[in-house]
Amino acid sequence: MNDDQLTAEIKRAFGRYRATPENIDELATQPIRRPARLLGRPATLRLGAGVFALAACLAIAALVLQPFAPAAQIPSAFASWQRVPTSPDPAMAGWASSHCTNTQLPLLIQDQRGMASLFAFREGTSYLLCVVYTVDTPTEKGWMSFSSTADLGDYGQAIEWSGIGFGGGDQGSGNAMIGRATGATSVVIVRADGVEIQASVRDGLFAAWWPTPIYHIGTPNPREIRAYGPGGNLVGDLAIPVSSETPYFIGTPPPAPSGPPASAEN
Amino acid sequence: MNDEATIEPFEAFYARSLDPVFRAVLLTTRHAERAEDAVHEAFGRALERWDSVGRHPNPLAWTTRVALNVHASGWRVWRHEQAEPPEVAVSDELPIDPFLLRAVWRLPRRQRQVVALRVLADMSAGQTAEALGISEGAVGAHLHRALEKLRENLAATDYAEAQG
């Protein structure tokens, strides 16, 4: 079977799959049925795109605006989050290597915090970020993963970073960040609310994640990244303009707005 | 590019494009429900902007790309990808079909994406390259490898054995 015949056969065989047509009048008012992530953004250079993406999501999905939500909404696996990484779980890393990717990508860094871990794999010139966390409910037990890709720019700064928001709904939400800090052996991420997060660092790359309230769809909101060398000396300090975006929520927002998810932190 | 006088009515575009876009997104996402959600949302966006999308050189490619972006905007939950293609009974099924569908479904991700866009959505190599963020050369290489792999895999199936 030559290429043309084979592609014709593929097309014919897949012809059995048909979508259910929607009423045209209702198409334009389709709600977003899943949480949206924002594009990864190296520092401020892509912030505009993120704002635009969020605005587009808003216009289309009519997401509900609410202030930051209470920590009570954070699910159990994320509630074990800590500001300092915990010992990497090798079993979880093994699971991630076979479940986060379908092509055995090289694992660059693992950022374990309690019962959940962020993995960064090299995928070509990009990074595949995968958050794996424990699911333990009456109907499910095991590990669950969210994954997405991120790119690091090369803008000549000592510190480059990219962040994404993930999840939503009952599975939990969070922010994840990967970055590059030349010569750094430790990195501290200062969140907009002042919380200082010790990132996992390996070979000049750093990674960290933190939970957000369940329905929160927002930007990773660090205001500063500080990188330290082997002697504890500051080798990089990147101030990041805090986004003025109001955090957004998808689905039913938490009932009682309050402060940041401080109770999830140790 | 369509001009003002020849812009296709959205209804006609929707009727002819819904299924090809769905098939491409289905194969890319390997999840029927998520694919359908993403496709409907993409057509909704196309409808909202039909004055400009209708003049796009290839509105089907535009919509397919938006649907894939919509899908990508939710984090992938790999565990929920469907391991097998959905079973849909059709009266004109050929003996090769179940083997072919399964073999395509199991292609490596990039090869599957290229087959979805180039073959099922009839996108050009350039449009496919742009949608996937790879070069046109890479699109050709992935498609070539995909077809080679499909031939290999089909040759190892009961179907090939039955064909003698």
PDB file of N, CA, C and O in Angstrom, chain A residues 1-3 7 9-12 14-20 22 24 27-28 32-37 60 99-100 102 123 140 144-148 164-166, chain B residues 14 18-19 22-23 34 36-37 40-41 44-45 47-48 70 72-79 85-86 88 90 93-94 97 100-101 109 119 122 147 150-151:
ATOM      1  N   MET A   1       0.862  -1.191   0.000  1.00  0.00           N
ATOM      2  CA  MET A   1       0.000   0.000   0.000  1.00  0.00           C
ATOM      3  C   MET A   1       0.901   1.246   0.000  1.00  0.00           C
ATOM      4  O   MET A   1       1.737   1.390   0.895  1.00  0.00           O
ATOM      5  N   ASN A   2       0.763   2.088  -1.008  1.00  0.00           N
ATOM      6  CA  ASN A   2       1.624   3.270  -1.037  1.00  0.00           C
ATOM      7  C   ASN A   2       1.070   4.372  -0.113  1.00  0.00           C
ATOM      8  O   ASN A   2       0.005   4.217   0.489  1.00  0.00           O
ATOM      9  N   ASP A   3       1.810   5.474  -0.031  1.00  0.00           N
ATOM     10  CA  ASP A   3       1.433   6.523   0.922  1.00  0.00           C
ATOM     11  C   ASP A   3       0.032   7.069   0.649  1.00  0.00           C
ATOM     12  O   ASP A   3      -0.767   7.274   1.575  1.00  0.00           O
ATOM     13  N   THR A   7      -3.002   6.827   3.313  1.00  0.00           N
ATOM     14  CA  THR A   7      -3.658   8.002   3.904  1.00  0.00           C
ATOM     15  C   THR A   7      -5.152   8.019   3.547  1.00  0.00           C
ATOM     16  O   THR A   7      -5.979   8.438   4.351  1.00  0.00           O
ATOM     17  N   GLU A   9      -6.962   5.379   3.176  1.00  0.00           N
ATOM     18  CA  GLU A   9      -7.570   4.371   4.050  1.00  0.00           C
ATOM     19  C   GLU A   9      -7.767   4.914   5.468  1.00  0.00           C
ATOM     20  O   GLU A   9      -8.777   4.655   6.123  1.00  0.00           O
ATOM     21  N   ILE A  10      -6.769   5.671   5.924  1.00  0.00           N
ATOM     22  CA  ILE A  10      -6.885   6.272   7.268  1.00  0.00           C
ATOM     23  C   ILE A  10      -8.081   7.219   7.299  1.00  0.00           C
ATOM     24  O   ILE A  10      -8.909   7.189   8.228  1.00  0.00           O
ATOM     25  N   LYS A  11      -8.179   8.030   6.295  1.00  0.00           N
ATOM     26  CA  LYS A  11      -9.253   9.022   6.234  1.00  0.00           C
ATOM     27  C   LYS A  11     -10.613   8.320   6.193  1.00  0.00           C
ATOM     28  O   LYS A  11     -11.561   8.725   6.866  1.00  0.00           O
ATOM     29  N   ARG A  12     -10.670   7.274   5.385  1.00  0.00           N
ATOM     30  CA  ARG A  12     -11.943   6.551   5.269  1.00  0.00           C
ATOM     31  C   ARG A  12     -12.317   5.892   6.606  1.00  0.00           C
ATOM     32  O   ARG A  12     -13.451   5.986   7.069  1.00  0.00           O
ATOM     33  N   PHE A  14     -11.425   6.679   9.619  1.00  0.00           N
ATOM     34  CA  PHE A  14     -11.800   7.660  10.644  1.00  0.00           C
ATOM     35  C   PHE A  14     -13.096   8.387  10.305  1.00  0.00           C
ATOM     36  O   PHE A  14     -13.644   9.107  11.138  1.00  0.00           O
ATOM     37  N   GLY A  15     -13.577   8.161   9.111  1.00  0.00           N
ATOM     38  CA  GLY A  15     -14.827   8.796   8.703  1.00  0.00           C
ATOM     39  C   GLY A  15     -16.022   8.383   9.547  1.00  0.00           C
ATOM     40  O   GLY A  15     -17.063   9.043   9.548  1.00  0.00           O
ATOM     41  N   ARG A  16     -15.852   7.328  10.293  1.00  0.00           N
ATOM     42  CA  ARG A  16     -16.948   6.876  11.158  1.00  0.00           C
ATOM     43  C   ARG A  16     -17.166   7.814  12.356  1.00  0.00           C
ATOM     44  O   ARG A  16     -18.206   7.767  13.001  1.00  0.00           O
ATOM     45  N   TYR A  17     -16.167   8.592  12.667  1.00  0.00           N
ATOM     46  CA  TYR A  17     -16.292   9.456  13.855  1.00  0.00           C
ATOM     47  C   TYR A  17     -16.924  10.789  13.482  1.00  0.00           C
ATOM     48  O   TYR A  17     -16.415  11.507  12.612  1.00  0.00           O
ATOM     49  N   ARG A  18     -17.988  11.087  14.118  1.00  0.00           N
ATOM     50  CA  ARG A  18     -18.710  12.330  13.826  1.00  0.00           C
ATOM     51  C   ARG A  18     -19.036  13.039  15.139  1.00  0.00           C
ATOM     52  O   ARG A  18     -19.412  12.403  16.123  1.00  0.00           O
ATOM     53  N   ALA A  19     -18.888  14.337  15.122  1.00  0.00           N
ATOM     54  CA  ALA A  19     -19.244  15.125  16.305  1.00  0.00           C
ATOM     55  C   ALA A  19     -20.754  15.344  16.315  1.00  0.00           C
ATOM     56  O   ALA A  19     -21.409  15.274  15.274  1.00  0.00           O
ATOM     57  N   THR A  20     -21.275  15.598  17.481  1.00  0.00           N
ATOM     58  CA  THR A  20     -22.696  15.921  17.586  1.00  0.00           C
ATOM     59  C   THR A  20     -22.873  17.403  17.284  1.00  0.00           C
ATOM     60  O   THR A  20     -22.331  18.241  18.006  1.00  0.00           O
ATOM     61  N   GLU A  22     -24.030  21.129  17.210  1.00  0.00           N
ATOM     62  CA  GLU A  22     -24.712  21.997  18.169  1.00  0.00           C
ATOM     63  C   GLU A  22     -25.616  22.955  17.397  1.00  0.00           C
ATOM     64  O   GLU A  22     -25.361  23.248  16.218  1.00  0.00           O
ATOM     65  N   ILE A  24     -26.529  26.283  16.101  1.00  0.00           N
ATOM     66  CA  ILE A  24     -25.640  27.423  15.799  1.00  0.00           C
ATOM     67  C   ILE A  24     -25.839  28.568  16.790  1.00  0.00           C
ATOM     68  O   ILE A  24     -24.877  29.202  17.232  1.00  0.00           O
ATOM     69  N   LEU A  27     -23.805  28.053  19.852  1.00  0.00           N
ATOM     70  CA  LEU A  27     -22.349  27.885  19.761  1.00  0.00           C
ATOM     71  C   LEU A  27     -21.579  29.031  20.396  1.00  0.00           C
ATOM     72  O   LEU A  27     -20.601  28.819  21.103  1.00  0.00           O
ATOM     73  N   ALA A  28     -22.031  30.214  20.117  1.00  0.00           N
ATOM     74  CA  ALA A  28     -21.293  31.385  20.596  1.00  0.00           C
ATOM     75  C   ALA A  28     -21.363  31.548  22.098  1.00  0.00           C
ATOM     76  O   ALA A  28     -20.578  32.285  22.674  1.00  0.00           O
ATOM     77  N   ILE A  32     -16.859  27.443  28.813  1.00  0.00           N
ATOM     78  CA  ILE A  32     -15.633  26.644  28.904  1.00  0.00           C
ATOM     79  C   ILE A  32     -15.893  25.538  29.907  1.00  0.00           C
ATOM     80  O   ILE A  32     -16.371  25.769  31.006  1.00  0.00           O
ATOM     81  N   ARG A  33     -15.594  24.339  29.501  1.00  0.00           N
ATOM     82  CA  ARG A  33     -15.931  23.205  30.352  1.00  0.00           C
ATOM     83  C   ARG A  33     -14.735  22.694  31.124  1.00  0.00           C
ATOM     84  O   ARG A  33     -14.798  21.707  31.800  1.00  0.00           O
ATOM     85  N   ARG A  34     -13.628  23.339  30.915  1.00  0.00           N
ATOM     86  CA  ARG A  34     -12.453  22.874  31.618  1.00  0.00           C
ATOM     87  C   ARG A  34     -11.624  24.074  32.035  1.00  0.00           C
ATOM     88  O   ARG A  34     -11.772  25.138  31.454  1.00  0.00           O
ATOM     89  N   PRO A  35     -10.783  23.877  33.014  1.00  0.00           N
ATOM     90  CA  PRO A  35      -9.968  25.003  33.432  1.00  0.00           C
ATOM     91  C   PRO A  35      -8.976  25.382  32.361  1.00  0.00           C
ATOM     92  O   PRO A  35      -8.540  24.557  31.570  1.00  0.00           O
ATOM     93  N   ALA A  36      -8.646  26.632  32.331  1.00  0.00           N
ATOM     94  CA  ALA A  36      -7.656  27.087  31.361  1.00  0.00           C
ATOM     95  C   ALA A  36      -6.339  27.331  32.065  1.00  0.00           C
ATOM     96  O   ALA A  36      -6.305  27.753  33.203  1.00  0.00           O
ATOM     97  N   ARG A  37      -5.261  27.051  31.388  1.00  0.00           N
ATOM     98  CA  ARG A  37      -3.972  27.425  31.946  1.00  0.00           C
ATOM     99  C   ARG A  37      -3.497  28.641  31.176  1.00  0.00           C
ATOM    100  O   ARG A  37      -3.854  28.842  30.025  1.00  0.00           O
ATOM    101  N   ILE A  60     -15.126  34.714  26.656  1.00  0.00           N
ATOM    102  CA  ILE A  60     -15.778  33.535  26.100  1.00  0.00           C
ATOM    103  C   ILE A  60     -16.503  32.755  27.177  1.00  0.00           C
ATOM    104  O   ILE A  60     -17.599  32.246  26.987  1.00  0.00           O
ATOM    105  N   HIS A  99       4.278   7.843  32.959  1.00  0.00           N
ATOM    106  CA  HIS A  99       2.906   8.318  32.793  1.00  0.00           C
ATOM    107  C   HIS A  99       2.796   9.772  32.344  1.00  0.00           C
ATOM    108  O   HIS A  99       1.781  10.164  31.779  1.00  0.00           O
ATOM    109  N   CYS A 100       3.795  10.573  32.643  1.00  0.00           N
ATOM    110  CA  CYS A 100       3.714  11.968  32.221  1.00  0.00           C
ATOM    111  C   CYS A 100       4.075  12.111  30.752  1.00  0.00           C
ATOM    112  O   CYS A 100       3.681  13.068  30.100  1.00  0.00           O
ATOM    113  N   ASN A 102       4.969   9.977  26.898  1.00  0.00           N
ATOM    114  CA  ASN A 102       4.863   8.699  26.211  1.00  0.00           C
ATOM    115  C   ASN A 102       6.132   8.417  25.418  1.00  0.00           C
ATOM    116  O   ASN A 102       6.164   7.563  24.564  1.00  0.00           O
ATOM    117  N   GLU A 123      12.033  18.237  26.753  1.00  0.00           N
ATOM    118  CA  GLU A 123      11.283  17.815  25.565  1.00  0.00           C
ATOM    119  C   GLU A 123      11.714  18.714  24.412  1.00  0.00           C
ATOM    120  O   GLU A 123      11.139  19.777  24.186  1.00  0.00           O
ATOM    121  N   GLU A 140     -11.152   6.107  44.317  1.00  0.00           N
ATOM    122  CA  GLU A 140      -9.888   6.131  43.585  1.00  0.00           C
ATOM    123  C   GLU A 140      -8.724   6.073  44.549  1.00  0.00           C
ATOM    124  O   GLU A 140      -8.776   6.619  45.645  1.00  0.00           O
ATOM    125  N   MET A 144      -2.191  10.682  40.248  1.00  0.00           N
ATOM    126  CA  MET A 144      -2.815  11.400  39.147  1.00  0.00           C
ATOM    127  C   MET A 144      -1.780  12.394  38.647  1.00  0.00           C
ATOM    128  O   MET A 144      -0.945  12.868  39.412  1.00  0.00           O
ATOM    129  N   SER A 145      -1.832  12.696  37.384  1.00  0.00           N
ATOM    130  CA  SER A 145      -0.877  13.686  36.891  1.00  0.00           C
ATOM    131  C   SER A 145      -1.537  14.720  35.995  1.00  0.00           C
ATOM    132  O   SER A 145      -2.499  14.430  35.309  1.00  0.00           O
ATOM    133  N   PHE A 146      -1.017  15.914  36.080  1.00  0.00           N
ATOM    134  CA  PHE A 146      -1.326  16.977  35.134  1.00  0.00           C
ATOM    135  C   PHE A 146      -0.008  17.286  34.421  1.00  0.00           C
ATOM    136  O   PHE A 146       1.033  17.315  35.052  1.00  0.00           O
ATOM    137  N   SER A 147      -0.062  17.547  33.155  1.00  0.00           N
ATOM    138  CA  SER A 147       1.181  17.929  32.501  1.00  0.00           C
ATOM    139  C   SER A 147       0.937  18.991  31.443  1.00  0.00           C
ATOM    140  O   SER A 147      -0.152  19.105  30.901  1.00  0.00           O
ATOM    141  N   SER A 148       1.966  19.740  31.198  1.00  0.00           N
ATOM    142  CA  SER A 148       1.909  20.758  30.155  1.00  0.00           C
ATOM    143  C   SER A 148       3.336  21.154  29.813  1.00  0.00           C
ATOM    144  O   SER A 148       4.272  20.748  30.499  1.00  0.00           O
ATOM    145  N   ILE A 164       3.267  28.383  34.872  1.00  0.00           N
ATOM    146  CA  ILE A 164       1.954  27.999  34.361  1.00  0.00           C
ATOM    147  C   ILE A 164       1.017  27.704  35.524  1.00  0.00           C
ATOM    148  O   ILE A 164       1.463  27.340  36.616  1.00  0.00           O
ATOM    149  N   GLY A 165      -0.240  27.892  35.269  1.00  0.00           N
ATOM    150  CA  GLY A 165      -1.247  27.484  36.232  1.00  0.00           C
ATOM    151  C   GLY A 165      -1.823  26.162  35.775  1.00  0.00           C
ATOM    152  O   GLY A 165      -1.866  25.877  34.585  1.00  0.00           O
ATOM    153  N   PHE A 166      -2.221  25.331  36.676  1.00  0.00           N
ATOM    154  CA  PHE A 166      -2.730  24.031  36.256  1.00  0.00           C
ATOM    155  C   PHE A 166      -3.959  23.644  37.070  1.00  0.00           C
ATOM    156  O   PHE A 166      -4.203  24.158  38.156  1.00  0.00           O
TER     157      PHE A 166
ATOM    158  N   TYR B  14     -19.656  25.333   9.002  1.00  0.00           N
ATOM    159  CA  TYR B  14     -19.845  24.458  10.162  1.00  0.00           C
ATOM    160  C   TYR B  14     -20.267  23.060   9.698  1.00  0.00           C
ATOM    161  O   TYR B  14     -19.733  22.046  10.170  1.00  0.00           O
ATOM    162  N   LEU B  18     -17.226  20.457  10.633  1.00  0.00           N
ATOM    163  CA  LEU B  18     -17.331  19.936  12.005  1.00  0.00           C
ATOM    164  C   LEU B  18     -16.663  18.565  12.144  1.00  0.00           C
ATOM    165  O   LEU B  18     -15.841  18.353  13.035  1.00  0.00           O
ATOM    166  N   ASP B  19     -17.018  17.648  11.275  1.00  0.00           N
ATOM    167  CA  ASP B  19     -16.479  16.302  11.431  1.00  0.00           C
ATOM    168  C   ASP B  19     -14.978  16.197  11.165  1.00  0.00           C
ATOM    169  O   ASP B  19     -14.264  15.563  11.953  1.00  0.00           O
ATOM    170  N   PHE B  22     -13.273  17.560  14.155  1.00  0.00           N
ATOM    171  CA  PHE B  22     -13.448  16.654  15.296  1.00  0.00           C
ATOM    172  C   PHE B  22     -12.511  15.452  15.187  1.00  0.00           C
ATOM    173  O   PHE B  22     -11.871  15.051  16.166  1.00  0.00           O
ATOM    174  N   ARG B  23     -12.417  14.879  13.991  1.00  0.00           N
ATOM    175  CA  ARG B  23     -11.572  13.690  13.824  1.00  0.00           C
ATOM    176  C   ARG B  23     -10.101  14.023  14.117  1.00  0.00           C
ATOM    177  O   ARG B  23      -9.400  13.242  14.748  1.00  0.00           O
ATOM    178  N   ARG B  34     -13.461  15.154  25.445  1.00  0.00           N
ATOM    179  CA  ARG B  34     -12.668  16.391  25.474  1.00  0.00           C
ATOM    180  C   ARG B  34     -12.527  16.960  24.070  1.00  0.00           C
ATOM    181  O   ARG B  34     -12.525  18.171  23.871  1.00  0.00           O
ATOM    182  N   GLU B  36     -14.676  16.668  21.656  1.00  0.00           N
ATOM    183  CA  GLU B  36     -15.944  17.287  21.261  1.00  0.00           C
ATOM    184  C   GLU B  36     -16.113  18.647  21.950  1.00  0.00           C
ATOM    185  O   GLU B  36     -16.524  19.621  21.325  1.00  0.00           O
ATOM    186  N   ASP B  37     -15.773  18.722  23.209  1.00  0.00           N
ATOM    187  CA  ASP B  37     -15.851  20.005  23.925  1.00  0.00           C
ATOM    188  C   ASP B  37     -14.980  21.053  23.243  1.00  0.00           C
ATOM    189  O   ASP B  37     -15.400  22.187  23.006  1.00  0.00           O
ATOM    190  N   HIS B  40     -16.402  22.170  19.810  1.00  0.00           N
ATOM    191  CA  HIS B  40     -17.549  23.075  19.893  1.00  0.00           C
ATOM    192  C   HIS B  40     -17.113  24.471  20.340  1.00  0.00           C
ATOM    193  O   HIS B  40     -17.608  25.479  19.847  1.00  0.00           O
ATOM    194  N   GLU B  41     -16.184  24.489  21.270  1.00  0.00           N
ATOM    195  CA  GLU B  41     -15.720  25.794  21.717  1.00  0.00           C
ATOM    196  C   GLU B  41     -14.987  26.534  20.590  1.00  0.00           C
ATOM    197  O   GLU B  41     -15.141  27.749  20.413  1.00  0.00           O
ATOM    198  N   GLY B  44     -17.399  27.898  18.260  1.00  0.00           N
ATOM    199  CA  GLY B  44     -18.029  29.067  18.882  1.00  0.00           C
ATOM    200  C   GLY B  44     -17.166  30.308  18.710  1.00  0.00           C
ATOM    201  O   GLY B  44     -17.662  31.395  18.403  1.00  0.00           O
ATOM    202  N   ARG B  45     -15.874  30.125  18.878  1.00  0.00           N
ATOM    203  CA  ARG B  45     -14.966  31.261  18.705  1.00  0.00           C
ATOM    204  C   ARG B  45     -14.944  31.702  17.244  1.00  0.00           C
ATOM    205  O   ARG B  45     -14.859  32.892  16.947  1.00  0.00           O
ATOM    206  N   LEU B  47     -17.379  31.430  15.164  1.00  0.00           N
ATOM    207  CA  LEU B  47     -18.638  32.128  14.896  1.00  0.00           C
ATOM    208  C   LEU B  47     -18.571  33.574  15.381  1.00  0.00           C
ATOM    209  O   LEU B  47     -18.994  34.497  14.692  1.00  0.00           O
ATOM    210  N   GLU B  48     -18.007  33.742  16.576  1.00  0.00           N
ATOM    211  CA  GLU B  48     -17.918  35.094  17.134  1.00  0.00           C
ATOM    212  C   GLU B  48     -17.077  36.028  16.268  1.00  0.00           C
ATOM    213  O   GLU B  48     -17.282  37.229  16.253  1.00  0.00           O
ATOM    214  N   VAL B  70      -7.452  25.022  22.691  1.00  0.00           N
ATOM    215  CA  VAL B  70      -8.433  24.917  23.773  1.00  0.00           C
ATOM    216  C   VAL B  70      -8.158  23.661  24.580  1.00  0.00           C
ATOM    217  O   VAL B  70      -8.132  23.663  25.804  1.00  0.00           O
ATOM    218  N   ALA B  72      -5.311  22.055  24.774  1.00  0.00           N
ATOM    219  CA  ALA B  72      -4.034  22.187  25.478  1.00  0.00           C
ATOM    220  C   ALA B  72      -4.143  23.124  26.664  1.00  0.00           C
ATOM    221  O   ALA B  72      -3.348  23.063  27.585  1.00  0.00           O
ATOM    222  N   SER B  73      -5.151  23.989  26.655  1.00  0.00           N
ATOM    223  CA  SER B  73      -5.254  24.953  27.734  1.00  0.00           C
ATOM    224  C   SER B  73      -5.761  24.312  29.018  1.00  0.00           C
ATOM    225  O   SER B  73      -5.657  24.888  30.073  1.00  0.00           O
ATOM    226  N   GLY B  74      -6.314  23.126  28.913  1.00  0.00           N
ATOM    227  CA  GLY B  74      -6.590  22.366  30.123  1.00  0.00           C
ATOM    228  C   GLY B  74      -5.434  21.399  30.282  1.00  0.00           C
ATOM    229  O   GLY B  74      -4.906  20.898  29.303  1.00  0.00           O
ATOM    230  N   TRP B  75      -4.992  21.186  31.481  1.00  0.00           N
ATOM    231  CA  TRP B  75      -3.845  20.292  31.612  1.00  0.00           C
ATOM    232  C   TRP B  75      -4.248  18.893  31.229  1.00  0.00           C
ATOM    233  O   TRP B  75      -5.333  18.430  31.533  1.00  0.00           O
ATOM    234  N   ARG B  76      -3.323  18.253  30.551  1.00  0.00           N
ATOM    235  CA  ARG B  76      -3.621  16.902  30.113  1.00  0.00           C
ATOM    236  C   ARG B  76      -3.574  15.936  31.294  1.00  0.00           C
ATOM    237  O   ARG B  76      -2.657  15.968  32.084  1.00  0.00           O
ATOM    238  N   VAL B  77      -4.557  15.148  31.400  1.00  0.00           N
ATOM    239  CA  VAL B  77      -4.588  14.110  32.421  1.00  0.00           C
ATOM    240  C   VAL B  77      -4.372  12.807  31.674  1.00  0.00           C
ATOM    241  O   VAL B  77      -5.278  12.223  31.136  1.00  0.00           O
ATOM    242  N   TRP B  78      -3.124  12.417  31.621  1.00  0.00           N
ATOM    243  CA  TRP B  78      -2.764  11.314  30.736  1.00  0.00           C
ATOM    244  C   TRP B  78      -3.519  10.051  31.071  1.00  0.00           C
ATOM    245  O   TRP B  78      -3.856   9.264  30.207  1.00  0.00           O
ATOM    246  N   ARG B  79      -3.765   9.870  32.321  1.00  0.00           N
ATOM    247  CA  ARG B  79      -4.437   8.644  32.733  1.00  0.00           C
ATOM    248  C   ARG B  79      -5.796   8.520  32.055  1.00  0.00           C
ATOM    249  O   ARG B  79      -6.326   7.431  31.893  1.00  0.00           O
ATOM    250  N   PRO B  85      -9.192   3.312  20.294  1.00  0.00           N
ATOM    251  CA  PRO B  85     -10.119   4.222  19.599  1.00  0.00           C
ATOM    252  C   PRO B  85     -11.560   3.880  19.943  1.00  0.00           C
ATOM    253  O   PRO B  85     -11.876   2.708  20.179  1.00  0.00           O
ATOM    254  N   PRO B  86     -12.429   4.879  19.996  1.00  0.00           N
ATOM    255  CA  PRO B  86     -13.831   4.598  20.338  1.00  0.00           C
ATOM    256  C   PRO B  86     -14.436   3.603  19.338  1.00  0.00           C
ATOM    257  O   PRO B  86     -14.123   3.654  18.149  1.00  0.00           O
ATOM    258  N   VAL B  88     -17.263   2.493  17.112  1.00  0.00           N
ATOM    259  CA  VAL B  88     -18.452   3.008  16.447  1.00  0.00           C
ATOM    260  C   VAL B  88     -18.796   2.021  15.338  1.00  0.00           C
ATOM    261  O   VAL B  88     -17.975   1.771  14.447  1.00  0.00           O
ATOM    262  N   VAL B  90     -20.189   0.718  12.043  1.00  0.00           N
ATOM    263  CA  VAL B  90     -20.567   1.265  10.733  1.00  0.00           C
ATOM    264  C   VAL B  90     -20.854   0.104   9.787  1.00  0.00           C
ATOM    265  O   VAL B  90     -20.285  -0.983   9.923  1.00  0.00           O
ATOM    266  N   GLU B  93     -17.825  -1.148   7.181  1.00  0.00           N
ATOM    267  CA  GLU B  93     -16.490  -1.370   7.738  1.00  0.00           C
ATOM    268  C   GLU B  93     -15.744  -2.429   6.928  1.00  0.00           C
ATOM    269  O   GLU B  93     -16.302  -3.474   6.602  1.00  0.00           O
ATOM    270  N   LEU B  94     -14.490  -2.148   6.662  1.00  0.00           N
ATOM    271  CA  LEU B  94     -13.640  -3.110   5.978  1.00  0.00           C
ATOM    272  C   LEU B  94     -12.836  -3.877   7.014  1.00  0.00           C
ATOM    273  O   LEU B  94     -12.613  -3.392   8.127  1.00  0.00           O
ATOM    274  N   ASP B  97     -10.102  -2.076   8.957  1.00  0.00           N
ATOM    275  CA  ASP B  97     -10.406  -0.883   9.750  1.00  0.00           C
ATOM    276  C   ASP B  97     -10.021  -0.973  11.229  1.00  0.00           C
ATOM    277  O   ASP B  97      -9.355  -0.071  11.751  1.00  0.00           O
ATOM    278  N   LEU B 100      -6.313  -0.782  11.497  1.00  0.00           N
ATOM    279  CA  LEU B 100      -5.785   0.512  11.077  1.00  0.00           C
ATOM    280  C   LEU B 100      -6.068   1.590  12.131  1.00  0.00           C
ATOM    281  O   LEU B 100      -5.191   2.370  12.507  1.00  0.00           O
ATOM    282  N   LEU B 101      -7.297   1.596  12.635  1.00  0.00           N
ATOM    283  CA  LEU B 101      -7.653   2.607  13.643  1.00  0.00           C
ATOM    284  C   LEU B 101      -6.763   2.461  14.868  1.00  0.00           C
ATOM    285  O   LEU B 101      -6.255   3.440  15.414  1.00  0.00           O
ATOM    286  N   ARG B 109       3.178  10.396  19.842  1.00  0.00           N
ATOM    287  CA  ARG B 109       2.390  11.622  19.877  1.00  0.00           C
ATOM    288  C   ARG B 109       2.605  12.530  18.669  1.00  0.00           C
ATOM    289  O   ARG B 109       1.649  12.952  18.028  1.00  0.00           O
ATOM    290  N   VAL B 119      -3.620  14.593   7.464  1.00  0.00           N
ATOM    291  CA  VAL B 119      -4.485  13.624   6.783  1.00  0.00           C
ATOM    292  C   VAL B 119      -5.962  13.867   7.104  1.00  0.00           C
ATOM    293  O   VAL B 119      -6.786  13.978   6.204  1.00  0.00           O
ATOM    294  N   ASP B 122      -6.768  17.724   6.561  1.00  0.00           N
ATOM    295  CA  ASP B 122      -6.342  18.238   5.251  1.00  0.00           C
ATOM    296  C   ASP B 122      -5.582  19.546   5.340  1.00  0.00           C
ATOM    297  O   ASP B 122      -5.691  20.402   4.453  1.00  0.00           O
ATOM    298  N   LEU B 147       3.702   6.779   8.506  1.00  0.00           N
ATOM    299  CA  LEU B 147       3.184   5.841   7.509  1.00  0.00           C
ATOM    300  C   LEU B 147       4.026   4.564   7.480  1.00  0.00           C
ATOM    301  O   LEU B 147       3.486   3.448   7.331  1.00  0.00           O
ATOM    302  N   LEU B 150       3.016   2.568  10.445  1.00  0.00           N
ATOM    303  CA  LEU B 150       1.696   1.950  10.253  1.00  0.00           C
ATOM    304  C   LEU B 150       1.803   0.721   9.365  1.00  0.00           C
ATOM    305  O   LEU B 150       1.194  -0.317   9.637  1.00  0.00           O
ATOM    306  N   ARG B 151       2.585   0.830   8.323  1.00  0.00           N
ATOM    307  CA  ARG B 151       2.756  -0.323   7.435  1.00  0.00           C
ATOM    308  C   ARG B 151       3.384  -1.483   8.197  1.00  0.00           C
ATOM    309  O   ARG B 151       2.943  -2.627   8.090  1.00  0.00           O
TER     310      ARG B 151
END
